[in-house]
mmCIF file of N, CA and C in Angstrom:
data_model
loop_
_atom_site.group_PDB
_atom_site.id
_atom_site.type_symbol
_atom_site.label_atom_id
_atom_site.label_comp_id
_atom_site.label_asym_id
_atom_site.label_seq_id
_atom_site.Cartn_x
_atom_site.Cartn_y
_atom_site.Cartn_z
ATOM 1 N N UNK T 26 -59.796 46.276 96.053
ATOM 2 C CA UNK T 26 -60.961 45.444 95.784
ATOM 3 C C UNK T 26 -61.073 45.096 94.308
ATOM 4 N N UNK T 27 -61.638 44.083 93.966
ATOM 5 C CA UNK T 27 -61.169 43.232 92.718
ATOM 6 C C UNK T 27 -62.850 44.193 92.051
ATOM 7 N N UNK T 28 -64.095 44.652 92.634
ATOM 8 C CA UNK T 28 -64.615 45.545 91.539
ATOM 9 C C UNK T 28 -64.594 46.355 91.923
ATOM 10 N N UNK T 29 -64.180 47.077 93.042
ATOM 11 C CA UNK T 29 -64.027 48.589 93.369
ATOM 12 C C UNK T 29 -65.382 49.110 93.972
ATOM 13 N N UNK T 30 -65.846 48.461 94.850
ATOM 14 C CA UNK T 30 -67.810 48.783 95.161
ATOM 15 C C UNK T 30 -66.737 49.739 96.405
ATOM 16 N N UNK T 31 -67.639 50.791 96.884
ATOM 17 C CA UNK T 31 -67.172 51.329 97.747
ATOM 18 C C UNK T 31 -67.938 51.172 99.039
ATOM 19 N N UNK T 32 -67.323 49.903 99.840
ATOM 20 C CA UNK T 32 -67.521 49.162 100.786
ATOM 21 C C UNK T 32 -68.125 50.183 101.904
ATOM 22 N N UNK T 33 -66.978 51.210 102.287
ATOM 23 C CA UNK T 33 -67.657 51.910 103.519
ATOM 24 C C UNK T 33 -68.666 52.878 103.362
ATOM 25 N N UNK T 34 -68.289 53.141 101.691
ATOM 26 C CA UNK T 34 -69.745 54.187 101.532
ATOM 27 C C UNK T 34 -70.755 53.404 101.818
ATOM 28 N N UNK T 35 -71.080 52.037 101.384
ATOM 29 C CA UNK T 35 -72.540 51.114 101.435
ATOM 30 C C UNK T 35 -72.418 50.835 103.044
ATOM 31 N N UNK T 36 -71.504 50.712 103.333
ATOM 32 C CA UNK T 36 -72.061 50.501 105.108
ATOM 33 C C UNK T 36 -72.279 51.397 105.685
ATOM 34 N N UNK T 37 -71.891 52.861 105.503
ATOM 35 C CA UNK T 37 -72.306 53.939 106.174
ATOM 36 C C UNK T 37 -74.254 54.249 105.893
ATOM 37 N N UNK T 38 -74.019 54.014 104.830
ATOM 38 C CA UNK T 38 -75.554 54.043 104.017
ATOM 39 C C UNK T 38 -76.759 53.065 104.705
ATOM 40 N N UNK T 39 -76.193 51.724 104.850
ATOM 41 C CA UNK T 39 -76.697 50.928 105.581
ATOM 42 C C UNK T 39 -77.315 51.102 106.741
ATOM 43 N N UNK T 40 -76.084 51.380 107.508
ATOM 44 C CA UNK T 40 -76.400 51.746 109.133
ATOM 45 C C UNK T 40 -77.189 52.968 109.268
ATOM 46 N N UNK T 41 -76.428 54.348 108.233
ATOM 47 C CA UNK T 41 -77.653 54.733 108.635
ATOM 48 C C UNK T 41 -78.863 54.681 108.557
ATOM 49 N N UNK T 42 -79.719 54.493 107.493
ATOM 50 C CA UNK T 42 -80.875 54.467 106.863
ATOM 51 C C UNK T 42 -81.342 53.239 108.241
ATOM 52 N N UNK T 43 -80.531 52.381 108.151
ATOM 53 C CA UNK T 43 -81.174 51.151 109.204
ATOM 54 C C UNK T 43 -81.426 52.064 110.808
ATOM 55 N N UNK T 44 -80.709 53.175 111.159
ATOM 56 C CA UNK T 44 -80.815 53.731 112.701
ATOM 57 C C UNK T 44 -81.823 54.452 112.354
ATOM 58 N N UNK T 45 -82.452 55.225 111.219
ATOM 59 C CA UNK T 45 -83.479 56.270 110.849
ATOM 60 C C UNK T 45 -84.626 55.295 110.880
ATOM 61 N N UNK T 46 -84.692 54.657 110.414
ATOM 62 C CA UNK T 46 -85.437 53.703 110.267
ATOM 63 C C UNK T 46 -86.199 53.106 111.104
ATOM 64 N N UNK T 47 -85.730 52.461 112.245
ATOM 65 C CA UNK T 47 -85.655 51.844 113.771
ATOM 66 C C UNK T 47 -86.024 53.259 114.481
ATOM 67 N N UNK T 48 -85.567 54.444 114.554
ATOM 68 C CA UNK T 48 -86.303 55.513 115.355
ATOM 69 C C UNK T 48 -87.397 56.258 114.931
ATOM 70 N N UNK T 49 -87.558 55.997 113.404
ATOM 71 C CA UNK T 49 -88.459 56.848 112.823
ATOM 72 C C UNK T 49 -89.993 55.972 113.131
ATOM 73 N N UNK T 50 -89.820 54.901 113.530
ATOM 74 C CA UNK T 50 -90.249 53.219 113.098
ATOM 75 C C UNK T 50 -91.112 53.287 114.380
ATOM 76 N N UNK T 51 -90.385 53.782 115.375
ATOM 77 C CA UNK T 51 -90.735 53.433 116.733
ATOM 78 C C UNK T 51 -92.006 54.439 117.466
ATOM 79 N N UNK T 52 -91.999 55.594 116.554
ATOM 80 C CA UNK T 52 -92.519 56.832 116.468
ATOM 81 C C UNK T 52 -94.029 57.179 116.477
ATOM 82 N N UNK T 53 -94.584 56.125 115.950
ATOM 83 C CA UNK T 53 -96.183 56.429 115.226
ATOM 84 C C UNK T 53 -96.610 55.085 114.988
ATOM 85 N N UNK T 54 -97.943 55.089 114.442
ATOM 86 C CA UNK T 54 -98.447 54.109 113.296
ATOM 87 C C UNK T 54 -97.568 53.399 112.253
ATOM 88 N N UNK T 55 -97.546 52.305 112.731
ATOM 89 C CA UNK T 55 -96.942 51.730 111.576
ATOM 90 C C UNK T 55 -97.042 51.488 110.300
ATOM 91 N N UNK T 56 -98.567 51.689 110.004
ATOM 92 C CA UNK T 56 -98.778 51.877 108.454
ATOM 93 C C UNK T 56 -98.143 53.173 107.945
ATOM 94 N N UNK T 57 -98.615 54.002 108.906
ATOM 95 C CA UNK T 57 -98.499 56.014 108.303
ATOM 96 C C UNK T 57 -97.046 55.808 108.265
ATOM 97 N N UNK T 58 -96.114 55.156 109.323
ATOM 98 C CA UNK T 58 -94.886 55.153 108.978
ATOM 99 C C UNK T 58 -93.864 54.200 107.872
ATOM 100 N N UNK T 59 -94.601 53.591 107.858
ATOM 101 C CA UNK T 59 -94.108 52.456 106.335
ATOM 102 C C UNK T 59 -94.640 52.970 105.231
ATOM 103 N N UNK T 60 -95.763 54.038 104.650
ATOM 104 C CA UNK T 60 -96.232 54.745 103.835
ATOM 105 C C UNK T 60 -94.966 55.603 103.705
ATOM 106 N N UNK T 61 -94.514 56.935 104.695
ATOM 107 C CA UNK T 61 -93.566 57.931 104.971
ATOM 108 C C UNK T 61 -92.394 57.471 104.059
ATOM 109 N N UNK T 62 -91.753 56.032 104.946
ATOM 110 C CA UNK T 62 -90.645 55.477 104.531
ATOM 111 C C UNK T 62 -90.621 55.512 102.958
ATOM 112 N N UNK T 63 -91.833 54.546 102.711
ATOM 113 C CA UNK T 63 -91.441 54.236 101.211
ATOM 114 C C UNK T 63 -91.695 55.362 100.340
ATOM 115 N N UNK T 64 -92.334 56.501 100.682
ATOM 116 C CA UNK T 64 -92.675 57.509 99.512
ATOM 117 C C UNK T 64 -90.958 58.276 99.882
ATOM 118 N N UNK T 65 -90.525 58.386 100.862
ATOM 119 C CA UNK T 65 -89.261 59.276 101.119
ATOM 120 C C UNK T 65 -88.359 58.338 100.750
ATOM 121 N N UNK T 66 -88.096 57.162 100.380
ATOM 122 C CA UNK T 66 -87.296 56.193 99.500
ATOM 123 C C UNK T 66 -87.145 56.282 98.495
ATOM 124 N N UNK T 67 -88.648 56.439 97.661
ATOM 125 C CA UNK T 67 -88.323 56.232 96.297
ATOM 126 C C UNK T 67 -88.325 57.716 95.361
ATOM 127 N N UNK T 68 -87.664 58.624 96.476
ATOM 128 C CA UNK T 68 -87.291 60.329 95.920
ATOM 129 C C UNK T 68 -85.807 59.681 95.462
ATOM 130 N N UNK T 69 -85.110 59.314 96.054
ATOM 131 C CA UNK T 69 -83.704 59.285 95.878
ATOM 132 C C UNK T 69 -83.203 58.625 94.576
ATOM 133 N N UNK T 70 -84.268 57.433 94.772
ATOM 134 C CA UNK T 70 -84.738 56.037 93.748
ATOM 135 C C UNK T 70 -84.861 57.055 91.939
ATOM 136 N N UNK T 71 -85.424 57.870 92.145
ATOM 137 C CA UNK T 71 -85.853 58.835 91.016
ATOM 138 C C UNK T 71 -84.771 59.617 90.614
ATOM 139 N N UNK T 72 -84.099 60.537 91.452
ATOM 140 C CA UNK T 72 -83.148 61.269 91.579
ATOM 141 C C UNK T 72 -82.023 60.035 90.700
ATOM 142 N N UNK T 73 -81.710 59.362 91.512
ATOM 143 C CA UNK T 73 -80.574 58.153 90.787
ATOM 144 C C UNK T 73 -80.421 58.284 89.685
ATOM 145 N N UNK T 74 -81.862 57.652 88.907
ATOM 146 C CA UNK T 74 -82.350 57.207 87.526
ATOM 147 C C UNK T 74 -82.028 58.463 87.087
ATOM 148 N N UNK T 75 -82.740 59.366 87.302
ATOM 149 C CA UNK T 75 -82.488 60.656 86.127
ATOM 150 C C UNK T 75 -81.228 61.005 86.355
ATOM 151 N N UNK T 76 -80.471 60.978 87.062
ATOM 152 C CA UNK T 76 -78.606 61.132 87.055
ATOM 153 C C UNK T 76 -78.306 60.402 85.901
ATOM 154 N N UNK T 77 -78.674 58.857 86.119
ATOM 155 C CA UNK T 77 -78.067 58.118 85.102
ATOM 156 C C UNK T 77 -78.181 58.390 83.900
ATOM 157 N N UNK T 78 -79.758 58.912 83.615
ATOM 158 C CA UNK T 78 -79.934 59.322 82.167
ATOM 159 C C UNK T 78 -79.312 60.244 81.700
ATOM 160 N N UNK T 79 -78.923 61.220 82.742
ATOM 161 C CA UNK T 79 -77.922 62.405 82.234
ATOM 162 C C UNK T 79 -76.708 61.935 81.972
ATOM 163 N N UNK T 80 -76.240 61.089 82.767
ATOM 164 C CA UNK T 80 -75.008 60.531 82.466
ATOM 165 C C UNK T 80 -74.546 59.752 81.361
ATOM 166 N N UNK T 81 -75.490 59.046 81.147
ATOM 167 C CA UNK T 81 -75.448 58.402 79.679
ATOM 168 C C UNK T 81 -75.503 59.313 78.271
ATOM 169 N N UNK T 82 -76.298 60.179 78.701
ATOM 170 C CA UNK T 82 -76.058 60.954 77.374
ATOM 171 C C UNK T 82 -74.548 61.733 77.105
ATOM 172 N N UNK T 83 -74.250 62.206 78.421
ATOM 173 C CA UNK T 83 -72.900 63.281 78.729
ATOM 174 C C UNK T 83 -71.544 61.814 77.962
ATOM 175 N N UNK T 84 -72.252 60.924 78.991
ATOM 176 C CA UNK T 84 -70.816 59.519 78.542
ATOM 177 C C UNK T 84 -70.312 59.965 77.241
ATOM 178 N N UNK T 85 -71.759 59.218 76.410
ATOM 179 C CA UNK T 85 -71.659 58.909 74.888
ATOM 180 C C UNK T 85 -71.339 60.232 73.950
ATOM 181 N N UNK T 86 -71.532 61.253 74.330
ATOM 182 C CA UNK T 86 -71.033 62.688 73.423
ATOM 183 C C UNK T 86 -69.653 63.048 73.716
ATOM 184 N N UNK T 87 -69.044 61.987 75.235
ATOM 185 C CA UNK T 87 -67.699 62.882 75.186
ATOM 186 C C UNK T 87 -67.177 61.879 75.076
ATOM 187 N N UNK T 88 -67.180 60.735 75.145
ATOM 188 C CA UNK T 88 -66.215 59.823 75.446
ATOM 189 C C UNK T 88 -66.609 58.201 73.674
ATOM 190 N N UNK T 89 -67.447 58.106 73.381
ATOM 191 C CA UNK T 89 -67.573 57.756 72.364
ATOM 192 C C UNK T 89 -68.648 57.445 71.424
ATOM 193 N N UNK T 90 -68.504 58.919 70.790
ATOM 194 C CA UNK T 90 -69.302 59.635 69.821
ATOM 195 C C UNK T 90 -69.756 58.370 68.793
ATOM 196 N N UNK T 91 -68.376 58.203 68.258
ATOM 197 C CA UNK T 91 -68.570 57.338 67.241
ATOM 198 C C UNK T 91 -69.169 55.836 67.265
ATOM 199 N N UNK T 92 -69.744 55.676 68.472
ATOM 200 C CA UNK T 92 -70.378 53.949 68.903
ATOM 201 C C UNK T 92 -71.983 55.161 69.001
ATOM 202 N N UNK T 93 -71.763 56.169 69.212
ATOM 203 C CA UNK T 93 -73.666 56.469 69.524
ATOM 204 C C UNK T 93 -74.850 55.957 68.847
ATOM 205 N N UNK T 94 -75.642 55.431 69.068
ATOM 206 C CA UNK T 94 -77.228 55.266 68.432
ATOM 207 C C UNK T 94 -77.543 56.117 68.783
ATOM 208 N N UNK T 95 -78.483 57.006 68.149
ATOM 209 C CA UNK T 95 -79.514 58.174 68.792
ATOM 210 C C UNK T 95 -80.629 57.379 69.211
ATOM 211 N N UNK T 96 -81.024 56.526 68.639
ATOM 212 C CA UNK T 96 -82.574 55.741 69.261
ATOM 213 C C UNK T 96 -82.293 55.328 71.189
ATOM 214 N N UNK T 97 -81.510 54.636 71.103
ATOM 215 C CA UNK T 97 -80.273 53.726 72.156
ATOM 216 C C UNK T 97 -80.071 54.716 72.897
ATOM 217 N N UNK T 98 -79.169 55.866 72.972
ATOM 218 C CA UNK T 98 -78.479 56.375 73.738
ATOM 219 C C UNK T 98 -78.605 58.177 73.877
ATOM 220 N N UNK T 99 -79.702 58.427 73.209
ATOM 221 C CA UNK T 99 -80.259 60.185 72.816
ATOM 222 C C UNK T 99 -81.733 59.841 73.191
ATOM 223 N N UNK T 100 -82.461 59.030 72.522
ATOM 224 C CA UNK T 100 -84.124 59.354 72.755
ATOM 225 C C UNK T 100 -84.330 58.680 74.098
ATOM 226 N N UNK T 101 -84.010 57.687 74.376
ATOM 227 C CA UNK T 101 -84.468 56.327 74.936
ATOM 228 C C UNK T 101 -83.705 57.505 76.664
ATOM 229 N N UNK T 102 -82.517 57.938 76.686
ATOM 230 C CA UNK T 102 -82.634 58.682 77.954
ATOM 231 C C UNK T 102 -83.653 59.698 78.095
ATOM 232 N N UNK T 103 -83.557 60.194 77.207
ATOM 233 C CA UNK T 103 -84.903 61.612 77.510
ATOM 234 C C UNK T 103 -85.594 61.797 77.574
ATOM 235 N N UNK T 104 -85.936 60.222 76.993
ATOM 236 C CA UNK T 104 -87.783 60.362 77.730
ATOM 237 C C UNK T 104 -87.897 59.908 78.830
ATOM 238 N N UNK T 105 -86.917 58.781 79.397
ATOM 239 C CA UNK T 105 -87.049 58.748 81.057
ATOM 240 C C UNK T 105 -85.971 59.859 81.910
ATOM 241 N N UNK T 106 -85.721 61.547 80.890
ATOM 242 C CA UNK T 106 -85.412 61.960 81.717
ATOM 243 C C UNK T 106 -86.800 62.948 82.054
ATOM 244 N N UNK T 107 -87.538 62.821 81.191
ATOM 245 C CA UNK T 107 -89.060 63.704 80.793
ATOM 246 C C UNK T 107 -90.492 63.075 81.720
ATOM 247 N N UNK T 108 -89.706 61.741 81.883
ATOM 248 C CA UNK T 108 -90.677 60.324 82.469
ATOM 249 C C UNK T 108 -90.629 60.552 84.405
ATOM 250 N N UNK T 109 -89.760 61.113 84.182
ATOM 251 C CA UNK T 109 -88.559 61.219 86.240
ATOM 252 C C UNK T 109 -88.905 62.221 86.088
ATOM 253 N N UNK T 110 -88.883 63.186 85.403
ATOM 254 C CA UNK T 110 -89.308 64.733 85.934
ATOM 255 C C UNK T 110 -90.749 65.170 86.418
ATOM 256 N N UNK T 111 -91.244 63.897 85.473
ATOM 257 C CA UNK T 111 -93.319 64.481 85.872
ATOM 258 C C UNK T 111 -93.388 63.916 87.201
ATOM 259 N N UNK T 112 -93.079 63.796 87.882
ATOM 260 C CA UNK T 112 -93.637 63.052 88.795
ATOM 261 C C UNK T 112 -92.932 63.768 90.114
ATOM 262 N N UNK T 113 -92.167 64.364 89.917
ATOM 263 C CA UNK T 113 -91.334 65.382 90.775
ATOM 264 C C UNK T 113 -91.425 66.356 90.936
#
């Protein structure tokens, strides 16, 4: 693949979330269950982000020190890794 997206991981992801979805869906109230959905969505949504922020910092200390900003690439993650943690 010319960018390397990992096709079957996103369709496995797809389908499932789409079959959880459709049975979880079918279950109850549809408000109480579109509330459920989206608060149990945007855990992962959080989780992501603060990966990334870790990751960005880990990148730039091992791989190139010498391009670092501390404002850019030290403060600016840690407070949305400080920002993702309150809320968790």
């Amino acid at each position: 693949p010319r960018y390397r997206t990992p096709v079957a991981a996103l369709a496995v992801y797809w389908i499932g979330s789409g079959v959880m979805t459709l049975i979880w869906g079918s279950t109850g109230n549809p408000l109480v269950v579109a509330r459920d959905i989206a608060t149990l969505g945007t855990i992962p949504i959080a989780l992501t982000y603060l990966a990334l922020n870790v990751a960005l910092l880990v990148y730039y200390f091992w791989f190139h020190r010498d391009k670092l900003v501390w404002g850019r690439h030290v403060v600016v993650p840690l407070l949305g890794i400080v920002a993702l943690l309150l809320p968790l």
